[in-house]
Short mmCIF file of C-alpha atoms and ligand atoms in Angstrom, two decimals:
data_model
loop_
_atom_site.label_atom_id
_atom_site.label_comp_id
_atom_site.label_asym_id
_atom_site.label_seq_id
_atom_site.Cartn_x
_atom_site.Cartn_y
_atom_site.Cartn_z
CA MET J 1 -4.19 -37.00 28.64
CA LYS J 2 -1.49 -34.43 29.37
CA THR J 3 0.46 -34.60 26.11
CA ILE J 4 -0.20 -31.57 23.93
CA ILE J 5 -0.74 -32.66 20.35
CA GLU J 6 -1.06 -30.45 17.31
CA PRO J 7 -4.66 -30.82 16.08
CA PHE J 8 -3.49 -31.12 12.47
CA ARG J 9 -1.15 -33.24 10.39
CA ILE J 10 1.52 -31.82 8.14
CA LYS J 11 1.12 -31.86 4.37
CA VAL J 12 3.85 -29.44 3.30
CA VAL J 13 7.16 -28.95 5.07
CA GLU J 14 9.68 -26.15 4.94
CA PRO J 15 13.23 -27.03 5.99
CA ILE J 16 14.89 -24.99 8.70
CA LYS J 17 18.60 -25.07 9.26
CA LEU J 18 20.73 -24.97 12.32
CA THR J 19 23.76 -22.78 11.81
CA THR J 20 26.91 -23.35 13.85
CA ARG J 21 27.74 -21.19 16.80
CA ALA J 22 30.72 -19.79 14.90
CA GLN J 23 28.46 -18.81 11.98
CA ARG J 24 25.99 -17.11 14.34
CA GLU J 25 28.85 -15.28 16.05
CA GLU J 26 29.95 -13.95 12.67
CA LEU J 27 26.37 -13.04 11.65
CA LEU J 28 25.81 -11.15 14.91
CA ARG J 29 28.89 -9.06 14.21
CA GLN J 30 27.79 -8.40 10.63
CA VAL J 31 24.39 -7.08 11.78
CA ALA J 32 25.84 -5.15 14.74
CA PHE J 33 23.79 -7.25 17.19
CA ASN J 34 20.46 -6.15 15.72
CA LEU J 35 18.33 -9.28 15.17
CA PHE J 36 15.96 -7.48 12.79
CA ALA J 37 18.85 -7.46 10.31
CA ILE J 38 19.43 -11.24 10.42
CA ARG J 39 18.13 -13.12 7.38
CA ALA J 40 15.26 -15.42 8.29
CA GLU J 41 17.06 -18.36 6.67
CA ASP J 42 19.75 -18.01 9.33
CA VAL J 43 17.17 -18.40 12.13
CA LEU J 44 16.26 -21.87 13.39
CA ILE J 45 13.13 -20.97 15.35
CA ASP J 46 11.71 -17.54 14.67
CA LEU J 47 9.74 -16.12 17.58
CA LEU J 48 10.08 -12.49 16.49
CA THR J 49 6.33 -12.13 15.96
CA ASP J 50 3.07 -14.06 15.68
CA SER J 51 1.90 -11.60 13.02
CA GLY J 52 1.53 -12.87 9.46
CA THR J 53 3.79 -15.82 10.29
CA GLY J 54 1.10 -18.50 10.70
CA ALA J 55 0.57 -21.57 8.52
CA MET J 56 -2.56 -21.77 6.39
CA SER J 57 -4.78 -24.84 6.22
CA SER J 58 -5.43 -26.99 3.16
CA GLN J 59 -8.88 -25.35 2.97
CA GLN J 60 -7.31 -21.90 2.91
CA TRP J 61 -4.90 -22.91 0.15
CA ALA J 62 -7.80 -24.40 -1.78
CA GLY J 63 -9.58 -21.07 -1.37
CA MET J 64 -6.55 -19.25 -2.78
CA MET J 65 -7.07 -21.07 -6.08
CA ARG J 66 -10.69 -19.90 -6.16
CA GLY J 67 -9.72 -16.25 -5.68
CA ASP J 68 -11.76 -13.98 -7.94
CA GLU J 69 -9.51 -11.10 -8.95
CA SER J 70 -12.24 -8.84 -10.35
CA TYR J 71 -11.73 -5.19 -9.47
CA ALA J 72 -15.30 -4.63 -8.30
CA GLY J 73 -17.78 -7.02 -6.72
CA ALA J 74 -15.58 -10.14 -6.72
CA ILE J 75 -17.24 -13.27 -5.36
CA SER J 76 -14.24 -13.58 -2.99
CA PHE J 77 -15.27 -10.31 -1.36
CA TYR J 78 -18.73 -11.66 -0.66
CA ARG J 79 -17.30 -14.84 0.88
CA PHE J 80 -15.07 -12.66 3.06
CA TYR J 81 -18.01 -10.41 3.92
CA ASP J 82 -20.28 -13.33 4.88
CA SER J 83 -17.60 -14.89 7.05
CA VAL J 84 -16.84 -11.65 8.96
CA HIS J 85 -20.54 -10.82 9.23
CA HIS J 86 -21.30 -14.28 10.60
CA LEU J 87 -18.52 -13.96 13.18
CA THR J 88 -19.08 -10.35 14.30
CA GLY J 89 -22.62 -9.38 13.29
CA PHE J 90 -21.29 -6.16 11.72
CA THR J 91 -22.78 -5.06 8.40
CA HIS J 92 -20.23 -2.38 7.50
CA ILE J 93 -17.05 -4.36 6.79
CA LEU J 94 -14.08 -2.76 5.05
CA PRO J 95 -11.09 -4.92 4.03
CA THR J 96 -7.63 -3.35 4.40
CA HIS J 97 -4.13 -4.67 3.79
CA GLN J 98 -3.29 -4.95 7.50
CA GLY J 99 -4.14 -3.69 10.98
CA ARG J 100 -2.29 -0.41 10.83
CA ALA J 101 -4.10 0.54 7.61
CA SER J 102 -7.42 0.19 9.47
CA GLU J 103 -5.94 2.33 12.25
CA ARG J 104 -4.68 4.98 9.86
CA ILE J 105 -8.05 5.27 8.14
CA LEU J 106 -9.94 5.41 11.45
CA PHE J 107 -7.70 8.00 13.09
CA SER J 108 -7.35 10.17 10.04
CA VAL J 109 -11.17 10.44 10.18
CA VAL J 110 -11.75 10.82 13.95
CA GLY J 111 -8.32 11.91 15.27
CA GLY J 112 -6.62 15.29 15.07
CA PRO J 113 -5.06 17.88 17.38
CA GLY J 114 -6.73 18.21 20.78
CA LYS J 115 -8.34 14.76 20.63
CA VAL J 116 -7.62 12.11 23.26
CA ILE J 117 -7.96 8.34 22.65
CA PRO J 118 -7.96 6.01 25.66
CA ASN J 119 -7.08 2.29 25.47
CA ASN J 120 -6.02 -0.38 27.98
CA ASN J 121 -2.57 -0.24 26.33
CA HIS J 122 -2.16 1.08 22.82
CA PHE J 123 -0.09 -1.11 20.53
CA ASP J 124 2.83 0.89 18.99
CA THR J 125 1.23 1.29 15.54
CA THR J 126 -2.08 2.39 17.08
CA ARG J 127 -0.30 4.95 19.23
CA ALA J 128 1.80 6.09 16.26
CA ASN J 129 -1.27 6.54 14.03
CA ILE J 130 -3.10 8.48 16.74
CA GLU J 131 -0.10 10.70 17.38
CA HIS J 132 0.48 11.15 13.66
CA SER J 133 -3.03 12.65 13.44
CA GLY J 134 -2.08 15.12 16.20
CA ALA J 135 -4.18 13.40 18.89
CA GLU J 136 -3.02 11.99 22.22
CA ALA J 137 -3.00 8.25 23.08
CA VAL J 138 -3.63 7.40 26.75
CA ASP J 139 -3.14 4.01 28.47
CA LEU J 140 -5.65 3.12 31.22
CA VAL J 141 -4.95 -0.55 32.04
CA ILE J 142 -5.59 -1.72 35.64
CA GLU J 143 -2.61 -1.44 38.00
CA GLU J 144 -2.18 -5.25 38.04
CA GLY J 145 -1.35 -4.91 34.34
CA TYR J 146 1.98 -3.35 35.34
CA GLN J 147 2.90 -5.99 37.95
CA ILE J 148 4.91 -8.79 36.40
CA ARG J 149 4.00 -11.33 39.08
CA SER J 150 0.32 -10.50 39.61
CA ASN J 151 -1.79 -13.51 38.69
CA HIS J 152 -4.99 -11.53 37.99
CA PRO J 153 -6.95 -13.59 35.42
CA PHE J 154 -7.72 -10.53 33.28
CA LYS J 155 -4.67 -8.31 33.52
CA GLY J 156 -5.63 -6.64 30.25
CA ASN J 157 -8.74 -5.00 31.77
CA MET J 158 -9.17 -1.25 31.56
CA ASP J 159 -9.59 0.56 34.88
CA PRO J 160 -13.12 2.09 34.88
CA ALA J 161 -12.12 4.69 37.50
CA LYS J 162 -9.19 5.84 35.34
CA LEU J 163 -11.57 6.20 32.38
CA GLN J 164 -14.09 8.22 34.45
CA ALA J 165 -11.27 10.45 35.66
CA LEU J 166 -10.01 11.01 32.11
CA ILE J 167 -13.50 11.92 30.88
CA GLU J 168 -13.85 14.44 33.73
CA ARG J 169 -10.39 15.87 33.15
CA VAL J 170 -10.46 16.40 29.37
CA GLY J 171 -14.22 16.46 28.62
CA VAL J 172 -16.35 14.23 26.39
CA GLU J 173 -16.00 16.42 23.31
CA ARG J 174 -12.26 15.70 23.13
CA ILE J 175 -12.73 11.89 23.18
CA PRO J 176 -13.90 10.75 19.72
CA LEU J 177 -13.76 7.09 20.78
CA CYS J 178 -12.46 4.74 23.46
CA MET J 179 -10.65 1.53 22.54
CA ILE J 180 -9.82 -1.77 24.23
CA THR J 181 -7.12 -4.07 22.82
CA VAL J 182 -7.89 -7.80 23.02
CA THR J 183 -5.66 -9.44 24.05
CA ASN J 184 -3.44 -6.68 25.42
CA ASN J 185 -0.26 -7.17 23.40
CA SER J 186 1.72 -4.28 24.93
CA GLY J 187 0.77 -5.60 28.38
CA GLY J 188 1.98 -9.20 27.94
CA GLY J 189 -0.77 -10.70 25.76
CA GLN J 190 -3.17 -10.60 28.71
CA PRO J 191 -6.93 -11.00 28.17
CA VAL J 192 -9.82 -8.63 28.93
CA SER J 193 -12.97 -10.02 30.59
CA LEU J 194 -16.39 -9.76 28.98
CA GLN J 195 -17.57 -8.04 32.15
CA ASN J 196 -14.88 -5.38 31.77
CA ILE J 197 -15.68 -4.86 28.08
CA ARG J 198 -19.34 -4.39 29.07
CA GLU J 199 -18.55 -2.03 31.96
CA ILE J 200 -16.26 0.17 29.87
CA ARG J 201 -18.75 0.20 27.02
CA ASN J 202 -21.51 1.28 29.44
CA ILE J 203 -19.42 4.16 30.74
CA CYS J 204 -18.67 5.20 27.15
CA HIS J 205 -22.33 5.07 26.17
CA GLN J 206 -23.45 7.11 29.20
CA HIS J 207 -21.22 9.82 27.76
CA LYS J 208 -22.08 9.10 24.12
CA ILE J 209 -18.49 8.07 23.38
CA PRO J 210 -18.22 5.32 20.71
CA PHE J 211 -16.56 2.15 22.00
CA PHE J 212 -14.08 0.28 19.74
CA LEU J 213 -12.07 -2.93 19.93
CA ASP J 214 -8.55 -3.47 18.63
CA ALA J 215 -9.53 -7.06 17.98
CA CYS J 216 -6.37 -8.63 16.48
CA ARG J 217 -6.47 -11.58 18.91
CA PHE J 218 -10.24 -11.77 19.47
CA ALA J 219 -10.43 -15.60 19.45
CA GLU J 220 -7.60 -16.04 21.96
CA ASN J 221 -9.28 -13.46 24.20
CA ALA J 222 -12.64 -15.24 23.94
CA PHE J 223 -10.99 -18.56 24.81
CA PHE J 224 -9.54 -17.03 27.99
CA ILE J 225 -13.02 -15.70 28.84
CA LYS J 226 -14.44 -19.20 28.43
CA LYS J 227 -11.72 -20.68 30.67
CA ARG J 228 -11.52 -18.00 33.35
CA GLU J 229 -14.69 -15.91 33.61
CA PRO J 230 -17.42 -17.20 35.95
CA GLY J 231 -20.46 -18.52 34.09
CA MET J 232 -18.73 -18.76 30.69
CA GLN J 233 -17.51 -22.37 30.77
CA ASP J 234 -20.46 -23.89 28.91
CA ARG J 235 -20.54 -21.34 26.11
CA THR J 236 -18.94 -21.70 22.70
CA VAL J 237 -15.99 -19.48 21.85
CA ALA J 238 -17.90 -18.29 18.78
CA SER J 239 -20.79 -17.04 20.92
CA ILE J 240 -18.39 -15.21 23.26
CA VAL J 241 -16.68 -13.64 20.23
CA ARG J 242 -20.09 -12.50 19.06
CA ASP J 243 -20.85 -10.92 22.48
CA MET J 244 -17.55 -9.04 22.40
CA PHE J 245 -18.30 -7.58 18.96
CA ASP J 246 -21.97 -6.89 19.82
CA LEU J 247 -20.76 -4.54 22.54
CA ALA J 248 -18.56 -2.55 20.14
CA ASP J 249 -19.40 0.36 17.85
CA GLY J 250 -16.44 -0.54 15.68
CA ALA J 251 -13.20 -2.50 15.51
CA THR J 252 -9.82 -2.51 13.85
CA ILE J 253 -8.42 -5.98 13.14
CA SER J 254 -5.05 -7.15 11.94
CA ALA J 255 -6.05 -10.46 10.33
CA LYS J 256 -2.38 -11.48 10.42
CA LYS J 257 -3.05 -12.79 13.91
CA ASP J 258 -6.43 -14.46 14.52
CA GLY J 259 -7.42 -14.23 10.86
CA LEU J 260 -4.83 -17.00 10.33
CA VAL J 261 -3.50 -15.32 7.19
CA ASN J 262 -0.18 -13.86 6.12
CA ILE J 263 -1.62 -10.50 5.11
CA GLY J 264 -4.92 -8.70 5.64
CA GLY J 265 -6.93 -6.44 7.90
CA VAL J 266 -10.48 -5.32 8.61
CA LEU J 267 -12.22 -2.14 9.71
CA LEU J 268 -15.68 -2.63 11.24
CA LEU J 269 -18.03 0.30 11.76
CA ARG J 270 -21.66 1.04 12.64
CA ASP J 271 -22.05 4.81 12.30
CA GLU J 272 -23.22 5.69 8.75
CA GLN J 273 -21.29 8.98 8.47
CA LEU J 274 -18.13 7.34 9.75
CA VAL J 275 -18.58 4.54 7.20
CA ARG J 276 -18.84 7.08 4.36
CA ASP J 277 -15.73 8.98 5.48
CA ALA J 278 -13.72 5.79 6.05
CA ARG J 279 -14.79 4.32 2.72
CA ASN J 280 -13.65 7.44 0.86
CA ASN J 281 -10.32 7.31 2.62
CA LEU J 282 -10.05 3.58 1.81
CA ILE J 283 -10.65 4.23 -1.89
CA LEU J 284 -8.05 7.00 -1.87
CA THR J 285 -5.31 5.00 -0.19
CA GLU J 286 -6.00 1.24 -0.08
CA GLY J 287 -8.33 0.33 -2.91
CA PHE J 288 -11.95 -0.12 -3.95
CA PRO J 289 -14.13 -1.28 -1.00
CA THR J 290 -14.56 -4.83 -2.36
CA TYR J 291 -10.82 -5.55 -2.14
CA GLY J 292 -9.22 -2.82 0.03
CA GLY J 293 -5.59 -3.43 -0.89
CA LEU J 294 -5.87 -7.23 -0.94
CA ALA J 295 -5.98 -9.76 -3.77
CA GLY J 296 -9.16 -11.79 -4.20
CA ARG J 297 -7.22 -14.86 -3.09
CA ASP J 298 -6.27 -13.12 0.16
CA LEU J 299 -9.97 -12.50 0.86
CA GLU J 300 -10.67 -16.22 0.33
CA ALA J 301 -7.93 -17.18 2.82
CA LEU J 302 -9.38 -14.70 5.30
CA ALA J 303 -12.95 -15.96 4.89
CA GLN J 304 -11.76 -19.45 5.81
CA GLY J 305 -9.29 -18.34 8.52
CA PHE J 306 -11.96 -16.47 10.49
CA GLN J 307 -13.98 -19.69 10.66
CA GLU J 308 -11.09 -21.96 11.63
CA VAL J 309 -9.78 -19.72 14.41
CA VAL J 310 -12.81 -20.21 16.68
CA ASP J 311 -12.34 -24.00 16.60
CA GLU J 312 -11.90 -24.98 20.23
CA GLY J 313 -9.55 -27.88 19.50
CA TYR J 314 -7.22 -25.43 17.78
CA LEU J 315 -7.51 -22.85 20.58
CA THR J 316 -6.94 -25.46 23.30
CA TYR J 317 -3.69 -26.51 21.63
CA ARG J 318 -2.66 -22.92 20.92
CA ILE J 319 -3.16 -21.51 24.41
CA ARG J 320 -1.91 -24.65 26.18
CA SER J 321 1.27 -24.72 24.13
CA THR J 322 2.12 -21.11 25.06
CA GLU J 323 1.23 -21.82 28.69
CA TYR J 324 3.47 -24.94 28.67
CA LEU J 325 6.45 -22.82 27.60
CA GLY J 326 5.68 -20.35 30.38
CA GLU J 327 5.27 -23.09 33.00
CA LYS J 328 8.60 -24.70 32.15
CA LEU J 329 10.42 -21.37 32.47
CA LEU J 330 8.68 -20.56 35.76
CA ALA J 331 9.51 -24.01 37.14
CA ALA J 332 13.19 -23.30 36.44
CA GLY J 333 12.96 -20.06 38.42
CA ILE J 334 12.92 -17.76 35.38
CA SER J 335 10.79 -14.67 35.86
CA ILE J 336 8.17 -14.04 33.14
CA ILE J 337 5.02 -11.93 32.93
CA GLU J 338 2.46 -14.06 34.76
CA PRO J 339 0.16 -15.69 33.97
CA PRO J 340 1.42 -16.74 30.49
CA GLY J 341 -0.25 -14.71 27.73
CA GLY J 342 -2.08 -16.04 24.70
CA HIS J 343 0.34 -15.47 21.84
CA ALA J 344 3.64 -14.98 23.60
CA ILE J 345 5.79 -15.40 26.68
CA TYR J 346 7.54 -12.30 27.96
CA ILE J 347 10.77 -12.97 29.89
CA ASP J 348 11.71 -10.47 32.57
CA ALA J 349 15.22 -9.63 31.37
CA LYS J 350 15.93 -7.34 34.33
CA SER J 351 15.88 -10.38 36.55
CA PHE J 352 17.43 -12.80 33.99
CA CYS J 353 20.37 -10.42 33.52
CA ASP J 354 20.48 -8.97 37.03
CA HIS J 355 24.18 -8.19 36.49
CA LEU J 356 23.39 -5.70 33.68
CA PRO J 357 22.07 -2.16 34.28
CA ALA J 358 19.35 -0.74 31.97
CA GLU J 359 21.99 1.34 30.13
CA GLN J 360 23.56 -1.92 28.94
CA PHE J 361 20.22 -3.21 27.55
CA PRO J 362 19.63 -6.47 29.43
CA GLY J 363 16.73 -7.43 27.08
CA GLN J 364 18.91 -7.05 24.00
CA ALA J 365 21.74 -8.95 25.73
CA LEU J 366 19.36 -11.85 26.43
CA SER J 367 17.88 -11.77 22.93
CA VAL J 368 21.36 -11.79 21.36
CA GLY J 369 22.42 -14.54 23.78
CA LEU J 370 19.50 -16.73 22.79
CA TYR J 371 20.28 -16.37 19.10
CA ARG J 372 23.99 -17.04 19.67
CA HIS J 373 23.29 -20.09 21.85
CA ALA J 374 20.50 -21.79 19.90
CA GLY J 375 19.56 -19.87 16.73
CA ILE J 376 16.28 -18.65 18.25
CA ARG J 377 15.08 -15.16 17.35
CA SER J 378 13.08 -13.18 19.91
CA VAL J 379 12.45 -9.47 20.29
CA GLU J 380 13.52 -6.99 22.96
CA ILE J 381 10.70 -4.91 24.42
CA GLY J 382 12.53 -2.63 26.79
CA SER J 383 14.95 0.26 26.75
CA VAL J 384 16.06 -0.34 23.15
CA MET J 385 12.47 -0.09 21.92
CA PHE J 386 11.08 2.54 24.31
CA GLY J 387 14.07 4.17 25.96
CA GLN J 388 15.19 6.88 23.58
CA ASN J 389 16.57 10.26 24.78
CA GLY J 390 18.54 8.84 27.68
CA LYS J 391 15.52 7.37 29.50
CA SER J 392 15.14 3.69 30.30
CA ALA J 393 11.87 1.79 29.89
CA PRO J 394 9.81 0.73 32.96
CA MET J 395 10.24 -2.97 32.07
CA GLU J 396 13.03 -4.87 30.30
CA LEU J 397 11.30 -7.72 28.48
CA VAL J 398 12.12 -10.26 25.80
CA ARG J 399 9.08 -11.50 23.88
CA LEU J 400 8.88 -15.03 22.52
CA ALA J 401 5.89 -14.78 20.16
CA ILE J 402 4.53 -18.08 18.89
CA PRO J 403 3.48 -18.23 15.21
CA ARG J 404 0.17 -20.07 14.70
CA ARG J 405 0.27 -23.74 13.61
CA VAL J 406 3.95 -23.47 12.59
CA TYR J 407 6.08 -25.09 15.27
CA THR J 408 5.48 -28.44 16.96
CA GLN J 409 5.72 -29.33 20.61
CA SER J 410 9.31 -30.56 20.15
CA HIS J 411 10.27 -27.14 18.81
CA ILE J 412 8.82 -25.68 22.01
CA ASP J 413 10.83 -28.21 24.06
CA TYR J 414 13.96 -27.12 22.22
CA VAL J 415 13.20 -23.46 23.07
CA VAL J 416 12.72 -24.42 26.74
CA GLU J 417 15.99 -26.33 26.84
CA ALA J 418 17.89 -23.48 25.19
CA ILE J 419 16.58 -20.88 27.63
CA LEU J 420 17.26 -23.09 30.64
CA GLU J 421 20.86 -23.66 29.50
CA LEU J 422 21.33 -19.97 28.89
CA HIS J 423 19.90 -19.23 32.34
CA GLN J 424 22.59 -21.38 33.94
CA HIS J 425 25.26 -19.25 32.29
CA ARG J 426 23.33 -16.01 32.43
CA HIS J 427 26.08 -14.03 34.10
CA GLU J 428 28.20 -14.56 30.99
CA LEU J 429 25.70 -12.52 28.92
CA ARG J 430 27.38 -9.28 27.91
CA GLY J 431 25.89 -5.80 27.92
CA LEU J 432 25.67 -3.69 24.78
CA ARG J 433 26.41 -0.12 23.82
CA ILE J 434 24.69 1.77 20.99
CA ILE J 435 27.09 2.95 18.29
CA GLU J 436 24.55 4.27 15.75
CA GLU J 437 20.82 5.06 15.97
CA PRO J 438 18.09 6.69 13.89
CA PRO J 439 15.87 9.49 15.29
CA GLN J 440 12.69 7.37 15.65
CA LEU J 441 11.68 3.70 16.04
CA ARG J 442 15.31 2.97 16.68
CA HIS J 443 14.99 -0.73 17.45
CA PHE J 444 14.60 -1.61 13.76
CA THR J 445 17.94 -0.22 12.61
CA VAL J 446 20.03 0.59 15.70
CA LYS J 447 23.60 -0.76 15.81
CA PHE J 448 25.40 -2.04 18.90
CA GLU J 449 28.76 -3.23 20.09
CA GLU J 450 29.23 -5.72 22.92
CA LEU J 451 30.88 -4.58 26.12
N1 F0G Z 1 -2.81 -3.94 17.16
C1 F0G Z 1 -2.16 -4.89 17.87
C2 F0G Z 1 -2.64 -5.24 19.24
C3 F0G Z 1 -1.07 -5.56 17.30
O1 F0G Z 1 -0.44 -6.52 18.00
C4 F0G Z 1 -0.64 -5.21 15.99
C5 F0G Z 1 0.53 -5.85 15.38
C6 F0G Z 1 -1.36 -4.21 15.30
C7 F0G Z 1 -2.43 -3.61 15.93
C8 F0G Z 1 -0.98 -3.78 13.91
O2 F0G Z 1 -1.29 -4.74 12.99
O3 F0G Z 1 0.91 -5.38 11.97
O4 F0G Z 1 -1.25 -5.87 10.81
O5 F0G Z 1 -0.43 -3.56 10.95
N2 F0G Z 1 1.37 -6.52 16.02
C9 F0G Z 1 2.55 -7.24 15.52
C10 F0G Z 1 3.37 -7.79 16.67
C11 F0G Z 1 3.35 -6.48 14.54
O6 F0G Z 1 4.49 -8.27 16.42
O7 F0G Z 1 2.91 -7.78 17.81
P1 F0G Z 1 -0.46 -4.90 11.60
#
């Protein structure tokens, strides 16, 4: 059967409302064309992020009621611990309030001036936490990772030759750890092969460099391995997940993605000294190690979410639904990062808005156009986000991130229809000019006017 069905039925519904075009026009003016400033209630389909926006299952909600809110040693912590241990094999498991808290703790312990941290592509918060510590963040993804139309099955892979060259250039003592992000969010949600994880880990270990995963989307990555890597087809996703973690000396996880929760994070470690330092930092800034900035009920939701996410019926629907959106856009001649990623589709706005130069922010123009036309919120990943100080970004993208278990297939069909209609009138999309901007991370608060 070709029809994609949601492998769940709906017990609770949340109304969404379609505003009129005139209302959206007015709202866009009020927020100076910055979609971060639109109220969520004025968005029909919100594809701003897949982070913390998922729907929980009835089992997770049942767990919430069981939450033990004791300060120390809550039973909810032990359920969380057992679930993460079962999934990853790690024994040192620190809960945090979200992914960037795990990153901050890790890099405040191992980072610092003079240090260099390689990754396939650092996510913004990872890079920011590394740089905040005084260290340097370096991206070493394979060249195919930068080619929008390359159909390499594992475009998130790290280039082993680039890693060797970096080690030779800066020296082992300046590299406190090497990271790989699965899937590679900054590179289009592309997966990393198990073979590549193993090869990079072997290079690291030859040089006694600890190897870490940024494992926010570990289950989606493992599903791609099962589908695309030779010899993996008959394995369970859970066993592939376990292999990925077995190869790592540590991991940071934002559970707001594949933890299937609205808030939460994890820091996994093996080295005893590192565990002691990280735990002290956790106590200082997040909370006691049996809750780490979360409520007991959050730990219950996490314990359950980490089990549900490796369900292959769920993952089949999840990955197929994203792929379906990508296929429909490609079939209509719309350029996207290929092949479709796990959690999001990235539209190539340079080609969509080929009448707009980078200085007029084609990604923002498309994103604004999509909201104006159909009430859909997306996010620009291009010169607004990365192009400060007069430079433009190498790619002008618009990300459509799909929240987990939230929208149905007819919502996806609506998104397809809206983008196809917009594409037919794409030369009517207007460029933008910045009228006010903050010194850093400007995309959150920048103001525009339309040209
Ligand atoms: N690492 C990756 C690969 C991420 O995608 C994110 C968050 C983080 C770390 C940080 O996790 O938000 O829990 O602190 N990505 C979200 C996104 C925000 O929209 O892609 P966090």
